[in-house]
């Protein structure tokens, strides 16, 4: 058997910054409902304070010079929530895109949206595509907004696209590779997350970036999302900086 594998598994492109910080941090912003319940407030109050935490977190990420930040803002499964909560979350997205867009644009942040677009209300879709168009040329951090997003749905749509190319003769089955699948995902061109932070103490991926998370470091913060602040963010980054990432290989000192 040859010592050199014929198909090398390359480490996912890690978008690291020089000082060892992760280049791409993704957030599962969990715990809004529990935060509100603990205060005897309606769940929607938790989401409203969650938007404040999101603003703080984006500002801190920009200050730190992160390359990419992804937020799980509405999952393809969140439609199962009561209608009032779903429409409140839609309203929050509108508010975020309308009130915060100029600050985001002035901070040289580029917005990318991932998730299923077909079923979205046309006015929401327009806000999302307008935000992407306005910020397209920005060269600072990329803020990836996962909206109506589910990893299984994303992977299914990507496979369907490749299957259509095979059916039309544009692509041979042999040409279906990890790179081809990567390029068909909503996240095409975005490096895999180095670090995924989930708040509220839950320890699951919940259908978030399941392909892209293959080598991500996972960090579970006990803090409920509306309380997530600079200190909690820095604690996650400190923890990440102490980790040994091997991508299935060995560290230099073990070779
Ligand atoms: C999970 O908490 C959170 C969400 C489903 C929505 C996340 C939304 C925000 C952080 C506000 C900003 C929103 C947008 C759209 C920009 P949960 O409700 O599941 O909390 P629980 O597990 O305590 O019930």
PDB file of N, CA and C in Angstrom, residues 185-231:
ATOM      1  N   UNK A 185     -23.305  24.469  -1.521  1.00  0.00           N
ATOM      2  CA  UNK A 185     -23.992  24.822  -0.269  1.00  0.00           C
ATOM      3  C   UNK A 185     -24.258  26.330  -0.222  1.00  0.00           C
ATOM      4  N   UNK A 186     -25.173  26.726   0.669  1.00  0.00           N
ATOM      5  CA  UNK A 186     -25.449  28.165   0.836  1.00  0.00           C
ATOM      6  C   UNK A 186     -24.193  28.902   1.270  1.00  0.00           C
ATOM      7  N   UNK A 187     -23.284  28.196   1.953  1.00  0.00           N
ATOM      8  CA  UNK A 187     -22.080  28.818   2.516  1.00  0.00           C
ATOM      9  C   UNK A 187     -20.910  28.839   1.535  1.00  0.00           C
ATOM     10  N   UNK A 188     -21.171  28.590   0.247  1.00  0.00           N
ATOM     11  CA  UNK A 188     -20.079  28.551  -0.742  1.00  0.00           C
ATOM     12  C   UNK A 188     -19.175  29.768  -0.573  1.00  0.00           C
ATOM     13  N   UNK A 189     -17.887  29.530  -0.482  1.00  0.00           N
ATOM     14  CA  UNK A 189     -16.923  30.633  -0.382  1.00  0.00           C
ATOM     15  C   UNK A 189     -16.669  31.115   1.037  1.00  0.00           C
ATOM     16  N   UNK A 190     -17.442  30.610   1.988  1.00  0.00           N
ATOM     17  CA  UNK A 190     -17.270  31.019   3.392  1.00  0.00           C
ATOM     18  C   UNK A 190     -16.457  29.930   4.103  1.00  0.00           C
ATOM     19  N   UNK A 191     -15.364  30.280   4.789  1.00  0.00           N
ATOM     20  CA  UNK A 191     -14.609  29.224   5.477  1.00  0.00           C
ATOM     21  C   UNK A 191     -15.445  28.571   6.572  1.00  0.00           C
ATOM     22  N   UNK A 192     -15.133  27.319   6.866  1.00  0.00           N
ATOM     23  CA  UNK A 192     -15.867  26.608   7.921  1.00  0.00           C
ATOM     24  C   UNK A 192     -15.689  27.327   9.255  1.00  0.00           C
ATOM     25  N   UNK A 193     -16.686  27.250  10.139  1.00  0.00           N
ATOM     26  CA  UNK A 193     -16.507  27.908  11.438  1.00  0.00           C
ATOM     27  C   UNK A 193     -15.388  27.255  12.239  1.00  0.00           C
ATOM     28  N   UNK A 194     -14.524  28.070  12.823  1.00  0.00           N
ATOM     29  CA  UNK A 194     -13.482  27.538  13.704  1.00  0.00           C
ATOM     30  C   UNK A 194     -14.095  27.207  15.057  1.00  0.00           C
ATOM     31  N   UNK A 195     -15.047  28.030  15.466  1.00  0.00           N
ATOM     32  CA  UNK A 195     -15.636  27.910  16.798  1.00  0.00           C
ATOM     33  C   UNK A 195     -17.149  28.101  16.704  1.00  0.00           C
ATOM     34  N   UNK A 196     -17.884  27.175  17.317  1.00  0.00           N
ATOM     35  CA  UNK A 196     -19.349  27.342  17.411  1.00  0.00           C
ATOM     36  C   UNK A 196     -19.688  27.505  18.888  1.00  0.00           C
ATOM     37  N   UNK A 197     -20.331  28.598  19.206  1.00  0.00           N
ATOM     38  CA  UNK A 197     -20.720  28.886  20.590  1.00  0.00           C
ATOM     39  C   UNK A 197     -22.226  28.696  20.710  1.00  0.00           C
ATOM     40  N   UNK A 198     -22.642  27.847  21.643  1.00  0.00           N
ATOM     41  CA  UNK A 198     -24.078  27.740  21.950  1.00  0.00           C
ATOM     42  C   UNK A 198     -24.285  28.209  23.377  1.00  0.00           C
ATOM     43  N   UNK A 199     -25.208  29.107  23.556  1.00  0.00           N
ATOM     44  CA  UNK A 199     -25.487  29.613  24.899  1.00  0.00           C
ATOM     45  C   UNK A 199     -26.585  28.785  25.549  1.00  0.00           C
ATOM     46  N   UNK A 200     -26.798  29.039  26.829  1.00  0.00           N
ATOM     47  CA  UNK A 200     -27.909  28.497  27.636  1.00  0.00           C
ATOM     48  C   UNK A 200     -27.654  27.098  28.172  1.00  0.00           C
ATOM     49  N   UNK A 201     -26.442  26.565  27.970  1.00  0.00           N
ATOM     50  CA  UNK A 201     -26.100  25.274  28.557  1.00  0.00           C
ATOM     51  C   UNK A 201     -26.548  24.065  27.753  1.00  0.00           C
ATOM     52  N   UNK A 202     -27.332  24.275  26.682  1.00  0.00           N
ATOM     53  CA  UNK A 202     -27.738  23.123  25.850  1.00  0.00           C
ATOM     54  C   UNK A 202     -26.530  22.679  25.033  1.00  0.00           C
ATOM     55  N   UNK A 203     -26.428  21.368  24.811  1.00  0.00           N
ATOM     56  CA  UNK A 203     -25.255  20.831  24.107  1.00  0.00           C
ATOM     57  C   UNK A 203     -25.679  20.060  22.868  1.00  0.00           C
ATOM     58  N   UNK A 204     -26.147  20.792  21.872  1.00  0.00           N
ATOM     59  CA  UNK A 204     -26.563  20.169  20.609  1.00  0.00           C
ATOM     60  C   UNK A 204     -26.232  21.123  19.478  1.00  0.00           C
ATOM     61  N   UNK A 205     -26.193  20.566  18.249  1.00  0.00           N
ATOM     62  CA  UNK A 205     -26.017  21.432  17.076  1.00  0.00           C
ATOM     63  C   UNK A 205     -27.365  21.887  16.515  1.00  0.00           C
ATOM     64  N   UNK A 206     -28.432  21.145  16.813  1.00  0.00           N
ATOM     65  CA  UNK A 206     -29.775  21.511  16.366  1.00  0.00           C
ATOM     66  C   UNK A 206     -29.831  21.883  14.882  1.00  0.00           C
ATOM     67  N   UNK A 207     -29.261  21.023  14.040  1.00  0.00           N
ATOM     68  CA  UNK A 207     -29.394  21.197  12.586  1.00  0.00           C
ATOM     69  C   UNK A 207     -28.699  22.464  12.076  1.00  0.00           C
ATOM     70  N   UNK A 208     -27.610  22.850  12.746  1.00  0.00           N
ATOM     71  CA  UNK A 208     -26.880  24.069  12.376  1.00  0.00           C
ATOM     72  C   UNK A 208     -25.549  23.685  11.744  1.00  0.00           C
ATOM     73  N   UNK A 209     -25.281  24.106  10.543  1.00  0.00           N
ATOM     74  CA  UNK A 209     -23.981  23.965   9.873  1.00  0.00           C
ATOM     75  C   UNK A 209     -23.378  22.566  10.050  1.00  0.00           C
ATOM     76  N   UNK A 210     -24.188  21.534   9.819  1.00  0.00           N
ATOM     77  CA  UNK A 210     -23.706  20.181  10.154  1.00  0.00           C
ATOM     78  C   UNK A 210     -22.574  19.706   9.250  1.00  0.00           C
ATOM     79  N   UNK A 211     -22.558  20.116   7.999  1.00  0.00           N
ATOM     80  CA  UNK A 211     -21.446  19.764   7.106  1.00  0.00           C
ATOM     81  C   UNK A 211     -20.213  20.593   7.484  1.00  0.00           C
ATOM     82  N   UNK A 212     -20.439  21.890   7.689  1.00  0.00           N
ATOM     83  CA  UNK A 212     -19.331  22.821   7.910  1.00  0.00           C
ATOM     84  C   UNK A 212     -18.694  22.641   9.282  1.00  0.00           C
ATOM     85  N   UNK A 213     -19.417  22.010  10.219  1.00  0.00           N
ATOM     86  CA  UNK A 213     -18.930  21.898  11.600  1.00  0.00           C
ATOM     87  C   UNK A 213     -18.025  20.684  11.809  1.00  0.00           C
ATOM     88  N   UNK A 214     -17.647  20.004  10.713  1.00  0.00           N
ATOM     89  CA  UNK A 214     -16.895  18.744  10.847  1.00  0.00           C
ATOM     90  C   UNK A 214     -15.703  18.871  11.792  1.00  0.00           C
ATOM     91  N   UNK A 215     -14.975  19.992  11.704  1.00  0.00           N
ATOM     92  CA  UNK A 215     -13.795  20.177  12.563  1.00  0.00           C
ATOM     93  C   UNK A 215     -13.888  21.430  13.439  1.00  0.00           C
ATOM     94  N   UNK A 216     -15.104  21.919  13.620  1.00  0.00           N
ATOM     95  CA  UNK A 216     -15.259  23.113  14.461  1.00  0.00           C
ATOM     96  C   UNK A 216     -15.057  22.749  15.918  1.00  0.00           C
ATOM     97  N   UNK A 217     -14.522  23.678  16.668  1.00  0.00           N
ATOM     98  CA  UNK A 217     -14.482  23.531  18.121  1.00  0.00           C
ATOM     99  C   UNK A 217     -15.844  23.974  18.658  1.00  0.00           C
ATOM    100  N   UNK A 218     -16.364  23.218  19.608  1.00  0.00           N
ATOM    101  CA  UNK A 218     -17.683  23.557  20.165  1.00  0.00           C
ATOM    102  C   UNK A 218     -17.494  24.118  21.567  1.00  0.00           C
ATOM    103  N   UNK A 219     -18.222  25.168  21.868  1.00  0.00           N
ATOM    104  CA  UNK A 219     -18.150  25.771  23.204  1.00  0.00           C
ATOM    105  C   UNK A 219     -19.572  26.005  23.691  1.00  0.00           C
ATOM    106  N   UNK A 220     -19.853  25.477  24.879  1.00  0.00           N
ATOM    107  CA  UNK A 220     -21.196  25.624  25.440  1.00  0.00           C
ATOM    108  C   UNK A 220     -21.128  26.557  26.632  1.00  0.00           C
ATOM    109  N   UNK A 221     -21.778  27.702  26.481  1.00  0.00           N
ATOM    110  CA  UNK A 221     -21.760  28.697  27.551  1.00  0.00           C
ATOM    111  C   UNK A 221     -23.026  28.546  28.395  1.00  0.00           C
ATOM    112  N   UNK A 222     -22.883  28.635  29.711  1.00  0.00           N
ATOM    113  CA  UNK A 222     -24.085  28.531  30.552  1.00  0.00           C
ATOM    114  C   UNK A 222     -24.959  29.789  30.495  1.00  0.00           C
ATOM    115  N   UNK A 223     -24.411  30.857  29.945  1.00  0.00           N
ATOM    116  CA  UNK A 223     -25.114  32.153  29.931  1.00  0.00           C
ATOM    117  C   UNK A 223     -26.307  32.097  28.979  1.00  0.00           C
ATOM    118  N   UNK A 224     -27.449  32.616  29.399  1.00  0.00           N
ATOM    119  CA  UNK A 224     -28.611  32.698  28.501  1.00  0.00           C
ATOM    120  C   UNK A 224     -28.347  33.823  27.500  1.00  0.00           C
ATOM    121  N   UNK A 225     -28.772  33.625  26.244  1.00  0.00           N
ATOM    122  CA  UNK A 225     -28.365  34.562  25.194  1.00  0.00           C
ATOM    123  C   UNK A 225     -28.610  36.048  25.530  1.00  0.00           C
ATOM    124  N   UNK A 226     -29.749  36.431  26.109  1.00  0.00           N
ATOM    125  CA  UNK A 226     -29.939  37.873  26.369  1.00  0.00           C
ATOM    126  C   UNK A 226     -28.891  38.451  27.320  1.00  0.00           C
ATOM    127  N   UNK A 227     -28.232  37.592  28.113  1.00  0.00           N
ATOM    128  CA  UNK A 227     -27.181  38.070  29.029  1.00  0.00           C
ATOM    129  C   UNK A 227     -25.788  37.949  28.406  1.00  0.00           C
ATOM    130  N   UNK A 228     -25.705  37.441  27.198  1.00  0.00           N
ATOM    131  CA  UNK A 228     -24.387  37.219  26.591  1.00  0.00           C
ATOM    132  C   UNK A 228     -23.729  38.585  26.366  1.00  0.00           C
ATOM    133  N   UNK A 229     -22.521  38.709  26.881  1.00  0.00           N
ATOM    134  CA  UNK A 229     -21.825  39.998  26.791  1.00  0.00           C
ATOM    135  C   UNK A 229     -20.360  39.767  26.432  1.00  0.00           C
ATOM    136  N   UNK A 230     -19.626  40.847  26.447  1.00  0.00           N
ATOM    137  CA  UNK A 230     -18.224  40.820  26.081  1.00  0.00           C
ATOM    138  C   UNK A 230     -17.426  39.811  26.926  1.00  0.00           C
ATOM    139  N   UNK A 231     -17.739  39.784  28.231  1.00  0.00           N
ATOM    140  CA  UNK A 231     -17.029  38.881  29.144  1.00  0.00           C
ATOM    141  C   UNK A 231     -17.290  37.416  28.763  1.00  0.00           C
TER     142      UNK A 231
END
